[in-house]
Amino acid sequence: MILLPTPAELVARARADLRLGLPVVISDGPSRIILASVETVSSARLTEMRGLGELILCLSGRRAQTLKARAYDGDVARIVVPSEADLAWMQAVADPADDLRTPMKGPFKTLRTEGAVVWQAAVGLAKTAHLLPAVVGVDLNTPLDGLTVLTLSSVQQALVEASTLGQVVGAKLPMNAGRGRLEIFRPTDGGEEHYAVQIGLPDRAAPVLVRLHSACFTGDVLGSLKCDCGPQLRGALGQMGSEGAGVLLYLNQEGRGIGLANKMRAYDLQDQGFDTVEANHRLGFEDDERDFRLGAGILREMGIASVRLMTNNPAKIAMMQAQGIEVVERVPLQVGQTPENANYLAVKAAKSGHLL
């Protein structure tokens, strides 16, 4: 029936459910697990889940490495939750905020049996919902009505496929950088919208000056001195204005794709002495969780096939070229260096390969 949600739409619904604290179900043939986000589930719902069987706390391999928990499944670790452990215990294991204050966690009993693939998909789903990459669940033997039910294949497909974007609306927008136009692009997977800021009238027949800028509320809006994002945003627009044309893609991938809440968790860890990459790993994320395929998709929608890319990040160049966007020139954007962000920039160069 066409009125019913598609598998991809069910995945989008599941992300919202997890953020609300609702459990969802992932099935792989006869095997099914009911799971919830450790960050958002309530004690009452957790108690009901516990009544269904033995609780399993699943963490990303990065978080497991910090905890010295054995990740037999590679990129995830399935920890058997002790019968006396409550929600506060699970959240303390998942969230590194108090690791230095209460470093003794465990010992952990981790599983090395089959069936990890469903849990891997569940942790990936939590990541894309911008939640901590930690879920708690239990094998489900009897159906439960009213919960969002996903197939393993639909989750896996959603995690690897780039979402299709379509233009919603566009309008002229006068700016300090010059006469421009703002266009809004909406992904079909229910995710956040992304923006294209066009300065002047770029000639599509020639390489277009382009900047892929990931959203940074703290730097772009608040003028944070911890990063160089705000100066990069304004510097890119200023150069486009000076040259008379260009396109800045404003991608809503806050905190290198982990979301603003997790970014603030990372900032708290940085205050404890960890660098940017180390903080991400302690939270359970990779160095960079962004998907630059979104930028390539928007450029194709705008009819732009060849660019002069304003970036210090070689990964952006590689991703654009892999997606069929010709990068004829890298235009450096080295602005915003301050004493407050000197260590941040040094880590970007040393660990992320940025050309500074």
GROMACS .gro file of C-alpha atoms in nm:
model
  356
    1MET     CA    1   0.000   0.000   0.000
    2ILE     CA    2   0.151   0.329  -0.112
    3LEU     CA    3   0.029   0.512   0.202
    4LEU     CA    4   0.254   0.300   0.423
    5PRO     CA    5   0.613   0.412   0.494
    6THR     CA    6   0.896   0.277   0.281
    7PRO     CA    7   1.193   0.105   0.448
    8ALA     CA    8   1.395   0.427   0.415
    9GLU     CA    9   1.115   0.628   0.573
   10LEU     CA   10   1.097   0.380   0.860
   11VAL     CA   11   1.468   0.437   0.924
   12ALA     CA   12   1.404   0.813   0.941
   13ARG     CA   13   1.117   0.747   1.182
   14ALA     CA   14   1.344   0.526   1.394
   15ARG     CA   15   1.599   0.807   1.431
   16ALA     CA   16   1.325   1.032   1.569
   17ASP     CA   17   1.204   0.754   1.799
   18LEU     CA   18   1.551   0.706   1.944
   19ARG     CA   19   1.585   1.079   2.010
   20LEU     CA   20   1.249   1.070   2.191
   21GLY     CA   21   1.360   0.779   2.407
   22LEU     CA   22   1.138   0.525   2.232
   23PRO     CA   23   1.271   0.177   2.159
   24VAL     CA   24   1.282   0.043   1.804
   25VAL     CA   25   1.315  -0.309   1.666
   26ILE     CA   26   1.570  -0.433   1.411
   27SER     CA   27   1.508  -0.773   1.256
   28ASP     CA   28   1.742  -1.001   1.065
   29GLY     CA   29   1.530  -1.292   0.952
   30PRO     CA   30   1.410  -1.473   1.265
   31SER     CA   31   1.648  -1.272   1.486
   32ARG     CA   32   1.511  -0.950   1.637
   33ILE     CA   33   1.636  -0.707   1.897
   34ILE     CA   34   1.450  -0.429   2.072
   35LEU     CA   35   1.686  -0.144   2.146
   36ALA     CA   36   1.692   0.210   2.278
   37SER     CA   37   1.941   0.494   2.306
   38VAL     CA   38   2.127   0.485   2.637
   39GLU     CA   39   2.124   0.864   2.630
   40THR     CA   40   1.746   0.910   2.605
   41VAL     CA   41   1.569   0.596   2.734
   42SER     CA   42   1.380   0.630   3.061
   43SER     CA   43   1.427   0.410   3.366
   44ALA     CA   44   1.067   0.290   3.334
   45ARG     CA   45   1.115   0.174   2.974
   46LEU     CA   46   1.446   0.018   3.065
   47THR     CA   47   1.276  -0.183   3.340
   48GLU     CA   48   1.022  -0.316   3.091
   49MET     CA   49   1.298  -0.409   2.848
   50ARG     CA   50   1.479  -0.591   3.126
   51GLY     CA   51   1.170  -0.801   3.178
   52LEU     CA   52   1.209  -0.936   2.824
   53GLY     CA   53   1.552  -1.090   2.884
   54GLU     CA   54   1.920  -1.019   2.943
   55LEU     CA   55   2.014  -0.660   2.867
   56ILE     CA   56   2.307  -0.592   2.635
   57LEU     CA   57   2.485  -0.256   2.624
   58CYS     CA   58   2.646  -0.202   2.285
   59LEU     CA   59   2.920   0.058   2.240
   60SER     CA   60   3.128   0.162   1.943
   61GLY     CA   61   3.476   0.016   1.915
   62ARG     CA   62   3.627   0.360   1.984
   63ARG     CA   63   3.446   0.389   2.317
   64ALA     CA   64   3.526   0.028   2.405
   65GLN     CA   65   3.895   0.100   2.344
   66THR     CA   66   3.884   0.384   2.596
   67LEU     CA   67   3.717   0.158   2.854
   68LYS     CA   68   3.954  -0.133   2.784
   69ALA     CA   69   3.647  -0.343   2.704
   70ARG     CA   70   3.713  -0.621   2.456
   71ALA     CA   71   3.550  -0.545   2.122
   72TYR     CA   72   3.536  -0.898   1.982
   73ASP     CA   73   3.309  -0.768   1.706
   74GLY     CA   74   3.561  -0.515   1.579
   75ASP     CA   75   3.381  -0.185   1.556
   76VAL     CA   76   3.138  -0.255   1.843
   77ALA     CA   77   3.150  -0.421   2.183
   78ARG     CA   78   2.847  -0.599   2.331
   79ILE     CA   79   2.861  -0.574   2.709
   80VAL     CA   80   2.638  -0.791   2.927
   81VAL     CA   81   2.464  -0.556   3.171
   82PRO     CA   82   2.495  -0.681   3.532
   83SER     CA   83   2.160  -0.755   3.695
   84GLU     CA   84   2.220  -0.489   3.960
   85ALA     CA   85   2.323  -0.216   3.712
   86ASP     CA   86   2.080   0.071   3.664
   87LEU     CA   87   2.040   0.335   3.393
   88ALA     CA   88   2.291   0.565   3.564
   89TRP     CA   89   2.556   0.291   3.538
   90MET     CA   90   2.489   0.242   3.167
   91GLN     CA   91   2.501   0.614   3.097
   92ALA     CA   92   2.830   0.647   3.288
   93VAL     CA   93   2.977   0.370   3.073
   94ALA     CA   94   2.851   0.534   2.753
   95ASP     CA   95   2.934   0.897   2.837
   96PRO     CA   96   3.301   0.987   2.901
   97ALA     CA   97   3.220   1.306   3.091
   98ASP     CA   98   3.327   1.160   3.426
   99ASP     CA   99   3.593   0.916   3.307
  100LEU     CA  100   3.874   1.102   3.481
  101ARG     CA  101   3.675   1.153   3.800
  102THR     CA  102   3.556   0.791   3.817
  103PRO     CA  103   3.805   0.598   3.602
  104MET     CA  104   3.731   0.254   3.747
  105LYS     CA  105   3.457   0.103   3.531
  106GLY     CA  106   3.415  -0.267   3.477
  107PRO     CA  107   3.534  -0.536   3.457
  108PHE     CA  108   3.310  -0.597   3.158
  109LYS     CA  109   3.177  -0.923   3.024
  110THR     CA  110   3.162  -0.883   2.647
  111LEU     CA  111   3.004  -1.122   2.399
  112ARG     CA  112   3.187  -1.291   2.115
  113THR     CA  113   2.895  -1.486   1.970
  114GLU     CA  114   2.730  -1.440   1.630
  115GLY     CA  115   2.468  -1.174   1.570
  116ALA     CA  116   2.686  -0.865   1.608
  117VAL     CA  117   2.583  -0.726   1.269
  118VAL     CA  118   2.244  -0.615   1.400
  119TRP     CA  119   2.409  -0.434   1.689
  120GLN     CA  120   2.657  -0.268   1.454
  121ALA     CA  121   2.364  -0.129   1.256
  122ALA     CA  122   2.199  -0.010   1.578
  123VAL     CA  123   2.507   0.186   1.688
  124GLY     CA  124   2.531   0.339   1.339
  125LEU     CA  125   2.168   0.443   1.364
  126ALA     CA  126   2.232   0.616   1.696
  127LYS     CA  127   2.523   0.804   1.540
  128THR     CA  128   2.311   0.935   1.255
  129ALA     CA  129   2.053   1.050   1.510
  130HIS     CA  130   2.333   1.262   1.668
  131LEU     CA  131   2.311   1.064   1.991
  132LEU     CA  132   2.593   0.901   2.182
  133PRO     CA  133   2.691   0.584   1.990
  134ALA     CA  134   2.558   0.355   2.261
  135VAL     CA  135   2.241   0.145   2.263
  136VAL     CA  136   2.088  -0.094   2.511
  137GLY     CA  137   1.874  -0.382   2.392
  138VAL     CA  138   1.754  -0.736   2.434
  139ASP     CA  139   1.666  -1.024   2.206
  140LEU     CA  140   1.295  -1.011   2.130
  141ASN     CA  141   1.107  -1.340   2.124
  142THR     CA  142   0.751  -1.210   2.099
  143PRO     CA  143   0.619  -0.930   1.874
  144LEU     CA  144   0.545  -0.591   2.028
  145ASP     CA  145   0.280  -0.378   1.857
  146GLY     CA  146   0.329  -0.004   1.811
  147LEU     CA  147   0.708   0.008   1.778
  148THR     CA  148   0.895   0.100   1.461
  149VAL     CA  149   1.028  -0.223   1.309
  150LEU     CA  150   1.324  -0.212   1.070
  151THR     CA  151   1.495  -0.477   0.865
  152LEU     CA  152   1.870  -0.503   0.902
  153SER     CA  153   1.918  -0.450   0.528
  154SER     CA  154   1.722  -0.123   0.532
  155VAL     CA  155   1.937   0.017   0.814
  156GLN     CA  156   2.260  -0.093   0.647
  157GLN     CA  157   2.154   0.064   0.318
  158ALA     CA  158   2.061   0.391   0.488
  159LEU     CA  159   2.401   0.404   0.662
  160VAL     CA  160   2.607   0.370   0.343
  161GLU     CA  161   2.396   0.548   0.081
  162ALA     CA  162   2.426   0.919   0.020
  163SER     CA  163   2.088   1.085   0.057
  164THR     CA  164   1.931   1.239  -0.252
  165LEU     CA  165   1.881   1.615  -0.221
  166GLY     CA  166   1.627   1.834  -0.391
  167GLN     CA  167   1.602   2.210  -0.408
  168VAL     CA  168   1.313   2.345  -0.203
  169VAL     CA  169   1.329   2.717  -0.265
  170GLY     CA  170   1.568   2.997  -0.351
  171ALA     CA  171   1.562   3.375  -0.330
  172LYS     CA  172   1.785   3.677  -0.384
  173LEU     CA  173   1.979   3.785  -0.077
  174PRO     CA  174   2.190   4.102  -0.062
  175MET     CA  175   2.498   4.047   0.157
  176ASN     CA  176   2.813   4.226   0.259
  177ALA     CA  177   3.000   3.998   0.017
  178GLY     CA  178   2.784   4.115  -0.274
  179ARG     CA  179   2.460   4.045  -0.452
  180GLY     CA  180   2.371   3.687  -0.381
  181ARG     CA  181   2.113   3.414  -0.371
  182LEU     CA  182   2.031   3.160  -0.100
  183GLU     CA  183   1.900   2.820  -0.205
  184ILE     CA  184   1.771   2.551   0.032
  185PHE     CA  185   1.824   2.180  -0.036
  186ARG     CA  186   1.630   1.912   0.151
  187PRO     CA  187   1.745   1.547   0.175
  188THR     CA  188   1.494   1.273   0.109
  189ASP     CA  189   1.603   1.079   0.419
  190GLY     CA  190   1.439   1.327   0.657
  191GLY     CA  191   1.770   1.478   0.764
  192GLU     CA  192   1.863   1.841   0.811
  193GLU     CA  193   1.845   2.084   0.522
  194HIS     CA  194   2.161   2.226   0.364
  195TYR     CA  195   2.217   2.565   0.203
  196ALA     CA  196   2.388   2.700  -0.107
  197VAL     CA  197   2.498   3.064  -0.095
  198GLN     CA  198   2.563   3.193  -0.445
  199ILE     CA  199   2.758   3.515  -0.492
  200GLY     CA  200   2.710   3.687  -0.827
  201LEU     CA  201   2.646   3.474  -1.135
  202PRO     CA  202   2.911   3.199  -1.149
  203ASP     CA  203   2.991   3.079  -1.501
  204ARG     CA  204   2.913   2.705  -1.510
  205ALA     CA  205   3.129   2.666  -1.820
  206ALA     CA  206   3.440   2.754  -1.617
  207PRO     CA  207   3.564   2.620  -1.282
  208VAL     CA  208   3.354   2.780  -1.008
  209LEU     CA  209   3.509   2.907  -0.684
  210VAL     CA  210   3.346   2.682  -0.424
  211ARG     CA  211   3.370   2.639  -0.048
  212LEU     CA  212   3.220   2.344   0.144
  213HIS     CA  213   3.161   2.485   0.492
  214SER     CA  214   3.035   2.265   0.774
  215ALA     CA  215   2.802   2.437   1.019
  216CYS     CA  216   2.969   2.563   1.337
  217PHE     CA  217   2.722   2.739   1.566
  218THR     CA  218   2.992   2.832   1.817
  219GLY     CA  219   3.231   2.974   1.558
  220ASP     CA  220   2.998   3.106   1.289
  221VAL     CA  221   2.738   3.264   1.520
  222LEU     CA  222   2.900   3.313   1.861
  223GLY     CA  223   3.248   3.403   1.740
  224SER     CA  224   3.421   3.126   1.934
  225LEU     CA  225   3.799   3.150   1.949
  226LYS     CA  226   3.842   2.773   1.991
  227CYS     CA  227   3.830   2.716   1.613
  228ASP     CA  228   3.885   2.899   1.285
  229CYS     CA  229   3.538   2.829   1.141
  230GLY     CA  230   3.390   3.178   1.168
  231PRO     CA  231   3.688   3.349   1.001
  232GLN     CA  232   3.687   3.080   0.730
  233LEU     CA  233   3.318   3.142   0.660
  234ARG     CA  234   3.358   3.516   0.634
  235GLY     CA  235   3.691   3.489   0.452
  236ALA     CA  236   3.544   3.260   0.187
  237LEU     CA  237   3.246   3.486   0.126
  238GLY     CA  238   3.477   3.787   0.116
  239GLN     CA  239   3.701   3.631  -0.149
  240MET     CA  240   3.398   3.531  -0.356
  241GLY     CA  241   3.278   3.889  -0.331
  242SER     CA  242   3.617   4.021  -0.442
  243GLU     CA  243   3.624   3.786  -0.741
  244GLY     CA  244   3.262   3.865  -0.824
  245ALA     CA  245   3.128   3.509  -0.812
  246GLY     CA  246   3.134   3.186  -0.614
  247VAL     CA  247   2.926   2.930  -0.428
  248LEU     CA  248   2.949   2.850  -0.058
  249LEU     CA  249   2.775   2.531   0.051
  250TYR     CA  250   2.668   2.551   0.415
  251LEU     CA  251   2.634   2.187   0.524
  252ASN     CA  252   2.455   2.115   0.850
  253GLN     CA  253   2.715   1.873   0.980
  254GLU     CA  254   2.793   2.035   1.313
  255GLY     CA  255   3.095   1.915   1.507
  256ARG     CA  256   3.242   1.717   1.216
  257GLY     CA  257   2.912   1.537   1.182
  258ILE     CA  258   2.847   1.442   1.547
  259GLY     CA  259   2.595   1.717   1.627
  260LEU     CA  260   2.614   2.017   1.858
  261ALA     CA  261   2.536   1.828   2.181
  262ASN     CA  262   2.818   1.581   2.121
  263LYS     CA  263   3.044   1.864   2.012
  264MET     CA  264   2.989   2.027   2.353
  265ARG     CA  265   3.072   1.694   2.515
  266ALA     CA  266   3.395   1.697   2.314
  267TYR     CA  267   3.469   2.053   2.429
  268ASP     CA  268   3.426   1.942   2.790
  269LEU     CA  269   3.676   1.662   2.728
  270GLN     CA  270   3.916   1.910   2.571
  271ASP     CA  271   3.896   2.112   2.891
  272GLN     CA  272   4.011   1.794   3.067
  273GLY     CA  273   4.325   1.782   2.851
  274PHE     CA  274   4.230   1.576   2.544
  275ASP     CA  275   4.277   1.706   2.192
  276THR     CA  276   4.003   1.719   1.927
  277VAL     CA  277   4.062   1.371   1.787
  278GLU     CA  278   4.109   1.211   2.128
  279ALA     CA  279   3.784   1.366   2.252
  280ASN     CA  280   3.591   1.227   1.955
  281HIS     CA  281   3.736   0.881   2.016
  282ARG     CA  282   3.650   0.885   2.385
  283LEU     CA  283   3.292   0.971   2.291
  284GLY     CA  284   3.286   0.674   2.055
  285PHE     CA  285   3.312   0.859   1.724
  286GLU     CA  286   3.567   0.855   1.446
  287ASP     CA  287   3.794   1.153   1.378
  288ASP     CA  288   3.545   1.292   1.127
  289GLU     CA  289   3.188   1.167   1.076
  290ARG     CA  290   3.094   1.410   0.797
  291ASP     CA  291   2.963   1.302   0.458
  292PHE     CA  292   3.101   1.530   0.189
  293ARG     CA  293   2.899   1.345  -0.074
  294LEU     CA  294   2.620   1.586   0.023
  295GLY     CA  295   2.823   1.873  -0.118
  296ALA     CA  296   2.888   1.692  -0.444
  297GLY     CA  297   2.516   1.618  -0.475
  298ILE     CA  298   2.424   1.984  -0.432
  299LEU     CA  299   2.684   2.094  -0.687
  300ARG     CA  300   2.542   1.849  -0.941
  301GLU     CA  301   2.191   1.985  -0.873
  302MET     CA  302   2.326   2.335  -0.940
  303GLY     CA  303   2.487   2.228  -1.267
  304ILE     CA  304   2.844   2.273  -1.141
  305ALA     CA  305   3.089   2.006  -1.257
  306SER     CA  306   3.427   2.180  -1.220
  307VAL     CA  307   3.547   2.378  -0.917
  308ARG     CA  308   3.827   2.574  -0.761
  309LEU     CA  309   3.786   2.438  -0.412
  310MET     CA  310   3.859   2.662  -0.116
  311THR     CA  311   3.990   2.420   0.146
  312ASN     CA  312   4.284   2.314   0.357
  313ASN     CA  313   4.147   1.960   0.382
  314PRO     CA  314   4.270   1.706   0.124
  315ALA     CA  315   3.983   1.471   0.219
  316LYS     CA  316   3.735   1.717   0.066
  317ILE     CA  317   3.928   1.719  -0.260
  318ALA     CA  318   3.942   1.340  -0.273
  319MET     CA  319   3.571   1.305  -0.200
  320MET     CA  320   3.472   1.564  -0.464
  321GLN     CA  321   3.682   1.390  -0.727
  322ALA     CA  322   3.548   1.048  -0.627
  323GLN     CA  323   3.197   1.184  -0.678
  324GLY     CA  324   3.272   1.314  -1.026
  325ILE     CA  325   3.334   1.680  -0.940
  326GLU     CA  326   3.654   1.799  -1.107
  327VAL     CA  327   3.880   1.995  -0.871
  328VAL     CA  328   4.109   2.199  -1.095
  329GLU     CA  329   4.267   2.401  -0.814
  330ARG     CA  330   4.291   2.402  -0.436
  331VAL     CA  331   4.249   2.755  -0.305
  332PRO     CA  332   4.403   2.782   0.044
  333LEU     CA  333   4.194   2.941   0.319
  334GLN     CA  334   4.435   3.009   0.601
  335VAL     CA  335   4.263   3.261   0.825
  336GLY     CA  336   4.160   3.289   1.187
  337GLN     CA  337   4.472   3.162   1.363
  338THR     CA  338   4.476   3.282   1.725
  339PRO     CA  339   4.658   3.184   2.045
  340GLU     CA  340   4.334   3.023   2.165
  341ASN     CA  341   4.307   2.783   1.869
  342ALA     CA  342   4.677   2.716   1.808
  343ASN     CA  343   4.662   2.364   1.952
  344TYR     CA  344   4.336   2.290   1.766
  345LEU     CA  345   4.497   2.385   1.436
  346ALA     CA  346   4.814   2.190   1.515
  347VAL     CA  347   4.604   1.876   1.575
  348LYS     CA  348   4.415   1.931   1.247
  349ALA     CA  349   4.747   1.941   1.065
  350ALA     CA  350   4.915   1.654   1.249
  351LYS     CA  351   4.624   1.410   1.283
  352SER     CA  352   4.377   1.508   1.009
  353GLY     CA  353   4.621   1.607   0.737
  354HIS     CA  354   4.503   1.966   0.694
  355LEU     CA  355   4.741   2.180   0.491
  356LEU     CA  356   4.813   2.471   0.722
   0.00000   0.00000   0.00000
